[in-house]
Amino acid sequence: MQHIVITGSTRGIGLCLAAEFLKAGCRVTLSGRGETPPETVRALADAHPDRVRYIPCDVRQAEKLEILWHEAARWGRIDHWINNAGRNAPYEPVADTDPRCADEVLDTNLRGVIHGSRVAVRGMRAQGGGQVWNMEGLGSDNRIQKGTVLYATTKHALTYFSRGLAAELAGTDVRVGRLAPGMMLTDFITKTPEGEASPVIRDPAFRWIFNVLGDRPETVAAYLVPRILANRRQNRRIRWLSTGKVLGRFLMAPFRRGRLLP
């Protein structure tokens, strides 16, 4: 039975990945900033009492990631470690962004992934192998979108970091890969970091493109999980929204109007 650790897994794609891993017969360690598991995690634990654990972890603190590995490893070998925890930035120019918010985005999306990967690689080398997965996003493909530059910068750096780490580990039993989930209908899209309705969803152009290319996280997780579990390659990138899917969806765009965002 494979054991999966997912940071930032109390909601969104992280929680959906956990649910799919459980369907596949895995054990899952979930984590979030809260000291106690939220209702979403308790529901999974009630349904799978012997295969779900929750360990609080603020990925902005390297020592908390060390604790997450140590506590999760008590449950047995960790086969996959997924750095999913992320922080969005307000939809606004960088010059107008509160520096405290900028620090939070950098600390969570970049330092959290770097330290999480470092902890996981060290632990996996000691246990004789494993796989680390980092979550790509807007910016990983070098595309620039105004109002999202700060967040996208962290994802661009994350992609370089992941490829570099994979190169360092070439020929070893520890693999590093990337997950490219595309555009998903989660709080990252619909809400600001403060939990209010995001101004981006009021943009007609954004609503149009999101309805064409967007998906629900449950759909994406169902595609990613079997490919994660089957992977044996170093530097693997598992991409949900392939070029063929993108072209097909643009051809069907008139029929996708209002599908996710009215």
PDB file of C-alpha atoms in Angstrom:
ATOM      1  CA  MET A   1       0.000   0.000   0.000  1.00  0.00           C
ATOM      2  CA  GLN A   2       1.582   3.278  -1.122  1.00  0.00           C
ATOM      3  CA  HIS A   3       1.764   6.192   1.308  1.00  0.00           C
ATOM      4  CA  ILE A   4       1.195   9.731   0.020  1.00  0.00           C
ATOM      5  CA  VAL A   5       1.937  13.014   1.828  1.00  0.00           C
ATOM      6  CA  ILE A   6       0.219  16.139   0.450  1.00  0.00           C
ATOM      7  CA  THR A   7       0.830  19.635   1.773  1.00  0.00           C
ATOM      8  CA  GLY A   8      -2.036  22.108   1.575  1.00  0.00           C
ATOM      9  CA  SER A   9      -4.603  19.329   1.282  1.00  0.00           C
ATOM     10  CA  THR A  10      -7.609  20.519   3.274  1.00  0.00           C
ATOM     11  CA  ARG A  11      -9.467  21.812   0.194  1.00  0.00           C
ATOM     12  CA  GLY A  12      -9.207  22.308  -3.570  1.00  0.00           C
ATOM     13  CA  ILE A  13      -6.985  20.123  -5.713  1.00  0.00           C
ATOM     14  CA  GLY A  14      -5.031  18.872  -2.679  1.00  0.00           C
ATOM     15  CA  LEU A  15      -8.145  17.426  -1.061  1.00  0.00           C
ATOM     16  CA  CYS A  16      -9.353  15.988  -4.382  1.00  0.00           C
ATOM     17  CA  LEU A  17      -5.979  14.298  -4.926  1.00  0.00           C
ATOM     18  CA  ALA A  18      -6.250  12.764  -1.458  1.00  0.00           C
ATOM     19  CA  ALA A  19      -9.709  11.391  -2.247  1.00  0.00           C
ATOM     20  CA  GLU A  20      -8.458   9.822  -5.490  1.00  0.00           C
ATOM     21  CA  PHE A  21      -5.430   8.263  -3.808  1.00  0.00           C
ATOM     22  CA  LEU A  22      -7.771   6.707  -1.263  1.00  0.00           C
ATOM     23  CA  LYS A  23      -9.895   5.274  -4.083  1.00  0.00           C
ATOM     24  CA  ALA A  24      -6.683   3.738  -5.439  1.00  0.00           C
ATOM     25  CA  GLY A  25      -6.068   1.985  -2.116  1.00  0.00           C
ATOM     26  CA  CYS A  26      -3.324   4.270  -0.773  1.00  0.00           C
ATOM     27  CA  ARG A  27      -2.721   5.693   2.672  1.00  0.00           C
ATOM     28  CA  VAL A  28      -2.743   9.489   2.761  1.00  0.00           C
ATOM     29  CA  THR A  29      -1.256  12.022   5.166  1.00  0.00           C
ATOM     30  CA  LEU A  30      -2.978  15.371   4.752  1.00  0.00           C
ATOM     31  CA  SER A  31      -1.783  18.676   6.153  1.00  0.00           C
ATOM     32  CA  GLY A  32      -2.730  22.312   6.524  1.00  0.00           C
ATOM     33  CA  ARG A  33      -1.956  25.287   8.719  1.00  0.00           C
ATOM     34  CA  GLY A  34      -4.708  24.566  11.243  1.00  0.00           C
ATOM     35  CA  GLU A  35      -3.809  22.691  14.424  1.00  0.00           C
ATOM     36  CA  THR A  36      -6.922  20.548  14.101  1.00  0.00           C
ATOM     37  CA  PRO A  37      -8.283  18.971  10.911  1.00  0.00           C
ATOM     38  CA  PRO A  38     -11.174  20.814   9.244  1.00  0.00           C
ATOM     39  CA  GLU A  39     -14.474  19.112   8.461  1.00  0.00           C
ATOM     40  CA  THR A  40     -13.317  18.225   4.948  1.00  0.00           C
ATOM     41  CA  VAL A  41     -10.480  16.121   6.344  1.00  0.00           C
ATOM     42  CA  ARG A  42     -12.581  14.629   9.148  1.00  0.00           C
ATOM     43  CA  ALA A  43     -15.082  13.413   6.555  1.00  0.00           C
ATOM     44  CA  LEU A  44     -12.327  11.570   4.668  1.00  0.00           C
ATOM     45  CA  ALA A  45     -10.964  10.136   7.897  1.00  0.00           C
ATOM     46  CA  ASP A  46     -14.408   8.898   8.930  1.00  0.00           C
ATOM     47  CA  ALA A  47     -14.793   7.141   5.574  1.00  0.00           C
ATOM     48  CA  HIS A  48     -11.253   5.660   5.670  1.00  0.00           C
ATOM     49  CA  PRO A  49     -10.298   5.465   9.369  1.00  0.00           C
ATOM     50  CA  ASP A  50      -7.199   3.338   8.837  1.00  0.00           C
ATOM     51  CA  ARG A  51      -5.795   5.202   5.827  1.00  0.00           C
ATOM     52  CA  VAL A  52      -6.074   8.924   6.617  1.00  0.00           C
ATOM     53  CA  ARG A  53      -3.970  11.042   8.954  1.00  0.00           C
ATOM     54  CA  TYR A  54      -3.779  14.788   9.471  1.00  0.00           C
ATOM     55  CA  ILE A  55      -0.608  16.574  10.576  1.00  0.00           C
ATOM     56  CA  PRO A  56      -0.594  20.378  10.906  1.00  0.00           C
ATOM     57  CA  CYS A  57       2.141  22.068   8.893  1.00  0.00           C
ATOM     58  CA  ASP A  58       2.823  25.665   7.944  1.00  0.00           C
ATOM     59  CA  VAL A  59       5.131  25.240   4.952  1.00  0.00           C
ATOM     60  CA  ARG A  60       6.529  28.748   5.461  1.00  0.00           C
ATOM     61  CA  GLN A  61       8.521  27.283   8.365  1.00  0.00           C
ATOM     62  CA  ALA A  62      11.209  24.783   7.414  1.00  0.00           C
ATOM     63  CA  GLU A  63      11.143  23.164  10.851  1.00  0.00           C
ATOM     64  CA  LYS A  64       7.422  22.396  10.448  1.00  0.00           C
ATOM     65  CA  LEU A  65       8.167  20.516   7.239  1.00  0.00           C
ATOM     66  CA  GLU A  66      10.800  18.491   9.087  1.00  0.00           C
ATOM     67  CA  ILE A  67       8.148  17.589  11.660  1.00  0.00           C
ATOM     68  CA  LEU A  68       5.674  16.677   8.916  1.00  0.00           C
ATOM     69  CA  TRP A  69       8.145  14.208   7.394  1.00  0.00           C
ATOM     70  CA  HIS A  70       9.115  12.752  10.769  1.00  0.00           C
ATOM     71  CA  GLU A  71       5.528  12.283  11.943  1.00  0.00           C
ATOM     72  CA  ALA A  72       4.291  10.928   8.602  1.00  0.00           C
ATOM     73  CA  ALA A  73       7.215   8.496   8.403  1.00  0.00           C
ATOM     74  CA  ARG A  74       6.089   6.926  11.677  1.00  0.00           C
ATOM     75  CA  TRP A  75       3.252   5.495   9.586  1.00  0.00           C
ATOM     76  CA  GLY A  76       5.706   3.823   7.236  1.00  0.00           C
ATOM     77  CA  ARG A  77       7.644   4.518   4.045  1.00  0.00           C
ATOM     78  CA  ILE A  78       6.584   7.682   2.174  1.00  0.00           C
ATOM     79  CA  ASP A  79       6.293   6.825  -1.510  1.00  0.00           C
ATOM     80  CA  HIS A  80       5.110  10.201  -2.840  1.00  0.00           C
ATOM     81  CA  TRP A  81       5.456  13.692  -1.356  1.00  0.00           C
ATOM     82  CA  ILE A  82       3.357  16.346  -3.126  1.00  0.00           C
ATOM     83  CA  ASN A  83       4.199  20.004  -2.509  1.00  0.00           C
ATOM     84  CA  ASN A  84       0.739  21.431  -3.137  1.00  0.00           C
ATOM     85  CA  ALA A  85       0.402  24.196  -0.537  1.00  0.00           C
ATOM     86  CA  GLY A  86       0.046  27.530  -2.286  1.00  0.00           C
ATOM     87  CA  ARG A  87      -0.901  31.131  -1.665  1.00  0.00           C
ATOM     88  CA  ASN A  88      -2.532  33.407  -4.209  1.00  0.00           C
ATOM     89  CA  ALA A  89      -1.852  37.107  -4.613  1.00  0.00           C
ATOM     90  CA  PRO A  90      -4.471  39.811  -5.127  1.00  0.00           C
ATOM     91  CA  TYR A  91      -5.413  40.401  -8.758  1.00  0.00           C
ATOM     92  CA  GLU A  92      -3.558  43.704  -9.056  1.00  0.00           C
ATOM     93  CA  PRO A  93      -0.249  45.207 -10.254  1.00  0.00           C
ATOM     94  CA  VAL A  94       2.852  44.281  -8.275  1.00  0.00           C
ATOM     95  CA  ALA A  95       3.414  47.937  -7.336  1.00  0.00           C
ATOM     96  CA  ASP A  96       0.032  48.012  -5.583  1.00  0.00           C
ATOM     97  CA  THR A  97       0.486  44.759  -3.651  1.00  0.00           C
ATOM     98  CA  ASP A  98       0.979  44.940   0.113  1.00  0.00           C
ATOM     99  CA  PRO A  99       4.556  43.820   0.876  1.00  0.00           C
ATOM    100  CA  ARG A 100       3.271  41.513   3.622  1.00  0.00           C
ATOM    101  CA  CYS A 101       1.127  39.720   1.057  1.00  0.00           C
ATOM    102  CA  ALA A 102       4.094  39.502  -1.307  1.00  0.00           C
ATOM    103  CA  ASP A 103       6.160  37.904   1.448  1.00  0.00           C
ATOM    104  CA  GLU A 104       3.390  35.376   2.147  1.00  0.00           C
ATOM    105  CA  VAL A 105       3.195  34.379  -1.522  1.00  0.00           C
ATOM    106  CA  LEU A 106       6.974  33.991  -1.807  1.00  0.00           C
ATOM    107  CA  ASP A 107       7.304  32.142   1.490  1.00  0.00           C
ATOM    108  CA  THR A 108       4.487  29.688   0.700  1.00  0.00           C
ATOM    109  CA  ASN A 109       4.866  29.081  -3.033  1.00  0.00           C
ATOM    110  CA  LEU A 110       8.630  29.116  -3.347  1.00  0.00           C
ATOM    111  CA  ARG A 111      10.391  28.709  -0.010  1.00  0.00           C
ATOM    112  CA  GLY A 112       7.767  26.180   1.064  1.00  0.00           C
ATOM    113  CA  VAL A 113       8.393  24.078  -2.049  1.00  0.00           C
ATOM    114  CA  ILE A 114      12.178  24.361  -1.763  1.00  0.00           C
ATOM    115  CA  HIS A 115      12.232  23.348   1.902  1.00  0.00           C
ATOM    116  CA  GLY A 116       9.552  20.696   1.388  1.00  0.00           C
ATOM    117  CA  SER A 117      11.532  19.179  -1.469  1.00  0.00           C
ATOM    118  CA  ARG A 118      14.753  19.313   0.530  1.00  0.00           C
ATOM    119  CA  VAL A 119      13.156  17.521   3.484  1.00  0.00           C
ATOM    120  CA  ALA A 120      11.502  14.903   1.261  1.00  0.00           C
ATOM    121  CA  VAL A 121      14.639  14.194  -0.785  1.00  0.00           C
ATOM    122  CA  ARG A 122      16.752  13.722   2.337  1.00  0.00           C
ATOM    123  CA  GLY A 123      14.150  11.383   3.820  1.00  0.00           C
ATOM    124  CA  MET A 124      13.716   9.429   0.602  1.00  0.00           C
ATOM    125  CA  ARG A 125      17.442   8.959   0.161  1.00  0.00           C
ATOM    126  CA  ALA A 126      17.544   7.495   3.669  1.00  0.00           C
ATOM    127  CA  GLN A 127      14.620   5.138   3.039  1.00  0.00           C
ATOM    128  CA  GLY A 128      15.894   4.017  -0.384  1.00  0.00           C
ATOM    129  CA  GLY A 129      13.716   5.935  -2.840  1.00  0.00           C
ATOM    130  CA  GLY A 130      10.497   7.836  -3.446  1.00  0.00           C
ATOM    131  CA  GLN A 131       9.006  10.563  -5.608  1.00  0.00           C
ATOM    132  CA  VAL A 132       8.590  14.297  -5.020  1.00  0.00           C
ATOM    133  CA  TRP A 133       5.972  16.206  -7.018  1.00  0.00           C
ATOM    134  CA  ASN A 134       5.695  19.980  -7.323  1.00  0.00           C
ATOM    135  CA  MET A 135       2.578  21.764  -8.531  1.00  0.00           C
ATOM    136  CA  GLU A 136       2.968  24.045 -11.541  1.00  0.00           C
ATOM    137  CA  GLY A 137       0.645  26.916 -12.358  1.00  0.00           C
ATOM    138  CA  LEU A 138       0.270  30.193 -14.215  1.00  0.00           C
ATOM    139  CA  GLY A 139       3.796  31.382 -15.035  1.00  0.00           C
ATOM    140  CA  SER A 140       5.336  27.942 -15.462  1.00  0.00           C
ATOM    141  CA  ASP A 141       4.992  28.307 -19.239  1.00  0.00           C
ATOM    142  CA  ASN A 142       6.512  31.837 -19.318  1.00  0.00           C
ATOM    143  CA  ARG A 143       3.149  33.370 -20.230  1.00  0.00           C
ATOM    144  CA  ILE A 144       2.627  36.838 -18.733  1.00  0.00           C
ATOM    145  CA  GLN A 145      -0.807  37.889 -17.513  1.00  0.00           C
ATOM    146  CA  LYS A 146      -1.198  41.314 -15.950  1.00  0.00           C
ATOM    147  CA  GLY A 147      -2.450  41.298 -12.394  1.00  0.00           C
ATOM    148  CA  THR A 148      -0.974  37.869 -11.637  1.00  0.00           C
ATOM    149  CA  VAL A 149       2.747  38.601 -12.051  1.00  0.00           C
ATOM    150  CA  LEU A 150       3.714  38.006  -8.425  1.00  0.00           C
ATOM    151  CA  TYR A 151       2.037  34.598  -8.196  1.00  0.00           C
ATOM    152  CA  ALA A 152       3.238  33.592 -11.666  1.00  0.00           C
ATOM    153  CA  THR A 153       6.821  34.498 -10.777  1.00  0.00           C
ATOM    154  CA  THR A 154       6.818  31.924  -7.989  1.00  0.00           C
ATOM    155  CA  LYS A 155       5.488  29.232 -10.340  1.00  0.00           C
ATOM    156  CA  HIS A 156       8.071  30.096 -13.001  1.00  0.00           C
ATOM    157  CA  ALA A 157      10.841  29.723 -10.411  1.00  0.00           C
ATOM    158  CA  LEU A 158       9.276  26.504  -9.115  1.00  0.00           C
ATOM    159  CA  THR A 159       9.511  24.914 -12.556  1.00  0.00           C
ATOM    160  CA  TYR A 160      13.201  25.775 -12.879  1.00  0.00           C
ATOM    161  CA  PHE A 161      13.856  24.517  -9.355  1.00  0.00           C
ATOM    162  CA  SER A 162      12.065  21.219 -10.009  1.00  0.00           C
ATOM    163  CA  ARG A 163      13.935  20.565 -13.257  1.00  0.00           C
ATOM    164  CA  GLY A 164      17.244  21.411 -11.584  1.00  0.00           C
ATOM    165  CA  LEU A 165      16.536  19.166  -8.605  1.00  0.00           C
ATOM    166  CA  ALA A 166      15.614  16.318 -10.955  1.00  0.00           C
ATOM    167  CA  ALA A 167      18.948  16.789 -12.755  1.00  0.00           C
ATOM    168  CA  GLU A 168      20.804  16.608  -9.446  1.00  0.00           C
ATOM    169  CA  LEU A 169      19.037  13.336  -8.631  1.00  0.00           C
ATOM    170  CA  ALA A 170      19.488  11.697 -12.050  1.00  0.00           C
ATOM    171  CA  GLY A 171      20.489   8.063 -11.693  1.00  0.00           C
ATOM    172  CA  THR A 172      19.194   7.767  -8.132  1.00  0.00           C
ATOM    173  CA  ASP A 173      16.074   6.130  -6.693  1.00  0.00           C
ATOM    174  CA  VAL A 174      14.609   9.528  -5.741  1.00  0.00           C
ATOM    175  CA  ARG A 175      12.588  11.104  -8.542  1.00  0.00           C
ATOM    176  CA  VAL A 176      11.278  14.640  -8.921  1.00  0.00           C
ATOM    177  CA  GLY A 177       8.363  15.554 -11.156  1.00  0.00           C
ATOM    178  CA  ARG A 178       5.831  18.278 -11.871  1.00  0.00           C
ATOM    179  CA  LEU A 179       2.060  18.312 -11.989  1.00  0.00           C
ATOM    180  CA  ALA A 180       0.379  20.700 -14.428  1.00  0.00           C
ATOM    181  CA  PRO A 181      -3.324  20.779 -13.470  1.00  0.00           C
ATOM    182  CA  GLY A 182      -4.442  23.598 -15.761  1.00  0.00           C
ATOM    183  CA  MET A 183      -7.236  25.992 -14.787  1.00  0.00           C
ATOM    184  CA  MET A 184      -9.477  24.758 -11.967  1.00  0.00           C
ATOM    185  CA  LEU A 185     -12.581  26.097 -10.273  1.00  0.00           C
ATOM    186  CA  THR A 186     -11.252  26.510  -6.725  1.00  0.00           C
ATOM    187  CA  ASP A 187     -10.954  29.282  -4.152  1.00  0.00           C
ATOM    188  CA  PHE A 188      -7.747  30.300  -5.902  1.00  0.00           C
ATOM    189  CA  ILE A 189      -9.925  31.590  -8.724  1.00  0.00           C
ATOM    190  CA  THR A 190     -13.126  32.682  -7.027  1.00  0.00           C
ATOM    191  CA  LYS A 191     -11.736  34.342  -3.868  1.00  0.00           C
ATOM    192  CA  THR A 192      -9.029  36.780  -2.837  1.00  0.00           C
ATOM    193  CA  PRO A 193      -6.408  35.749  -0.253  1.00  0.00           C
ATOM    194  CA  GLU A 194      -8.687  37.391   2.337  1.00  0.00           C
ATOM    195  CA  GLY A 195     -11.631  35.216   1.341  1.00  0.00           C
ATOM    196  CA  GLU A 196     -13.654  37.838  -0.551  1.00  0.00           C
ATOM    197  CA  ALA A 197     -15.012  37.459  -4.078  1.00  0.00           C
ATOM    198  CA  SER A 198     -12.148  37.889  -6.521  1.00  0.00           C
ATOM    199  CA  PRO A 199     -12.435  40.791  -8.982  1.00  0.00           C
ATOM    200  CA  VAL A 200     -11.014  38.605 -11.754  1.00  0.00           C
ATOM    201  CA  ILE A 201     -14.269  36.669 -12.093  1.00  0.00           C
ATOM    202  CA  ARG A 202     -16.060  39.909 -13.013  1.00  0.00           C
ATOM    203  CA  ASP A 203     -13.887  40.234 -16.111  1.00  0.00           C
ATOM    204  CA  PRO A 204     -15.939  38.978 -19.130  1.00  0.00           C
ATOM    205  CA  ALA A 205     -12.794  37.980 -21.035  1.00  0.00           C
ATOM    206  CA  PHE A 206     -11.555  35.937 -18.087  1.00  0.00           C
ATOM    207  CA  ARG A 207     -14.937  34.232 -17.613  1.00  0.00           C
ATOM    208  CA  TRP A 208     -14.971  33.296 -21.297  1.00  0.00           C
ATOM    209  CA  ILE A 209     -11.490  31.739 -21.295  1.00  0.00           C
ATOM    210  CA  PHE A 210     -12.105  30.007 -17.990  1.00  0.00           C
ATOM    211  CA  ASN A 211     -15.307  28.399 -19.235  1.00  0.00           C
ATOM    212  CA  VAL A 212     -13.433  27.174 -22.306  1.00  0.00           C
ATOM    213  CA  LEU A 213     -10.345  25.803 -20.554  1.00  0.00           C
ATOM    214  CA  GLY A 214     -11.318  25.398 -16.910  1.00  0.00           C
ATOM    215  CA  ASP A 215     -12.249  22.215 -15.053  1.00  0.00           C
ATOM    216  CA  ARG A 216     -13.358  21.091 -11.629  1.00  0.00           C
ATOM    217  CA  PRO A 217     -10.520  19.820  -9.401  1.00  0.00           C
ATOM    218  CA  GLU A 218     -12.196  16.415  -9.030  1.00  0.00           C
ATOM    219  CA  THR A 219     -11.857  15.872 -12.785  1.00  0.00           C
ATOM    220  CA  VAL A 220      -8.190  16.838 -12.817  1.00  0.00           C
ATOM    221  CA  ALA A 221      -7.322  14.732  -9.762  1.00  0.00           C
ATOM    222  CA  ALA A 222      -8.892  11.632 -11.324  1.00  0.00           C
ATOM    223  CA  TYR A 223      -6.548  12.071 -14.309  1.00  0.00           C
ATOM    224  CA  LEU A 224      -3.374  12.826 -12.337  1.00  0.00           C
ATOM    225  CA  VAL A 225      -3.456  10.165  -9.636  1.00  0.00           C
ATOM    226  CA  PRO A 226      -3.085   6.957 -11.707  1.00  0.00           C
ATOM    227  CA  ARG A 227      -0.251   8.555 -13.656  1.00  0.00           C
ATOM    228  CA  ILE A 228       1.517   9.612 -10.465  1.00  0.00           C
ATOM    229  CA  LEU A 229       1.289   6.100  -9.068  1.00  0.00           C
ATOM    230  CA  ALA A 230       2.518   4.510 -12.304  1.00  0.00           C
ATOM    231  CA  ASN A 231       5.459   6.850 -12.880  1.00  0.00           C
ATOM    232  CA  ARG A 232       8.992   5.462 -13.049  1.00  0.00           C
ATOM    233  CA  ARG A 233      10.708   8.366 -14.834  1.00  0.00           C
ATOM    234  CA  GLN A 234      12.877  11.167 -13.544  1.00  0.00           C
ATOM    235  CA  ASN A 235      11.742  14.729 -14.348  1.00  0.00           C
ATOM    236  CA  ARG A 236       8.250  13.581 -15.396  1.00  0.00           C
ATOM    237  CA  ARG A 237       5.712  16.297 -16.128  1.00  0.00           C
ATOM    238  CA  ILE A 238       2.096  15.163 -15.954  1.00  0.00           C
ATOM    239  CA  ARG A 239      -0.052  17.648 -17.818  1.00  0.00           C
ATOM    240  CA  TRP A 240      -3.844  17.610 -17.721  1.00  0.00           C
ATOM    241  CA  LEU A 241      -4.585  20.311 -20.288  1.00  0.00           C
ATOM    242  CA  SER A 242      -2.719  19.021 -23.321  1.00  0.00           C
ATOM    243  CA  THR A 243      -2.391  20.917 -26.601  1.00  0.00           C
ATOM    244  CA  GLY A 244      -4.973  18.622 -28.175  1.00  0.00           C
ATOM    245  CA  LYS A 245      -7.473  19.323 -25.402  1.00  0.00           C
ATOM    246  CA  VAL A 246      -6.921  23.054 -25.713  1.00  0.00           C
ATOM    247  CA  LEU A 247      -7.531  23.032 -29.480  1.00  0.00           C
ATOM    248  CA  GLY A 248     -10.611  20.858 -29.125  1.00  0.00           C
ATOM    249  CA  ARG A 249     -12.079  23.088 -26.461  1.00  0.00           C
ATOM    250  CA  PHE A 250     -11.634  26.228 -28.512  1.00  0.00           C
ATOM    251  CA  LEU A 251     -13.466  24.507 -31.348  1.00  0.00           C
ATOM    252  CA  MET A 252     -16.297  23.747 -28.910  1.00  0.00           C
ATOM    253  CA  ALA A 253     -16.159  27.164 -27.209  1.00  0.00           C
ATOM    254  CA  PRO A 254     -19.714  28.222 -28.196  1.00  0.00           C
ATOM    255  CA  PHE A 255     -21.059  25.192 -26.318  1.00  0.00           C
ATOM    256  CA  ARG A 256     -19.002  25.804 -23.178  1.00  0.00           C
ATOM    257  CA  ARG A 257     -20.420  29.244 -22.400  1.00  0.00           C
ATOM    258  CA  GLY A 258     -21.352  29.624 -18.714  1.00  0.00           C
ATOM    259  CA  ARG A 259     -20.185  26.093 -17.928  1.00  0.00           C
ATOM    260  CA  LEU A 260     -18.274  27.015 -14.734  1.00  0.00           C
ATOM    261  CA  LEU A 261     -18.631  30.781 -14.352  1.00  0.00           C
ATOM    262  CA  PRO A 262     -21.934  32.426 -15.383  1.00  0.00           C
TER     263      PRO A 262
END
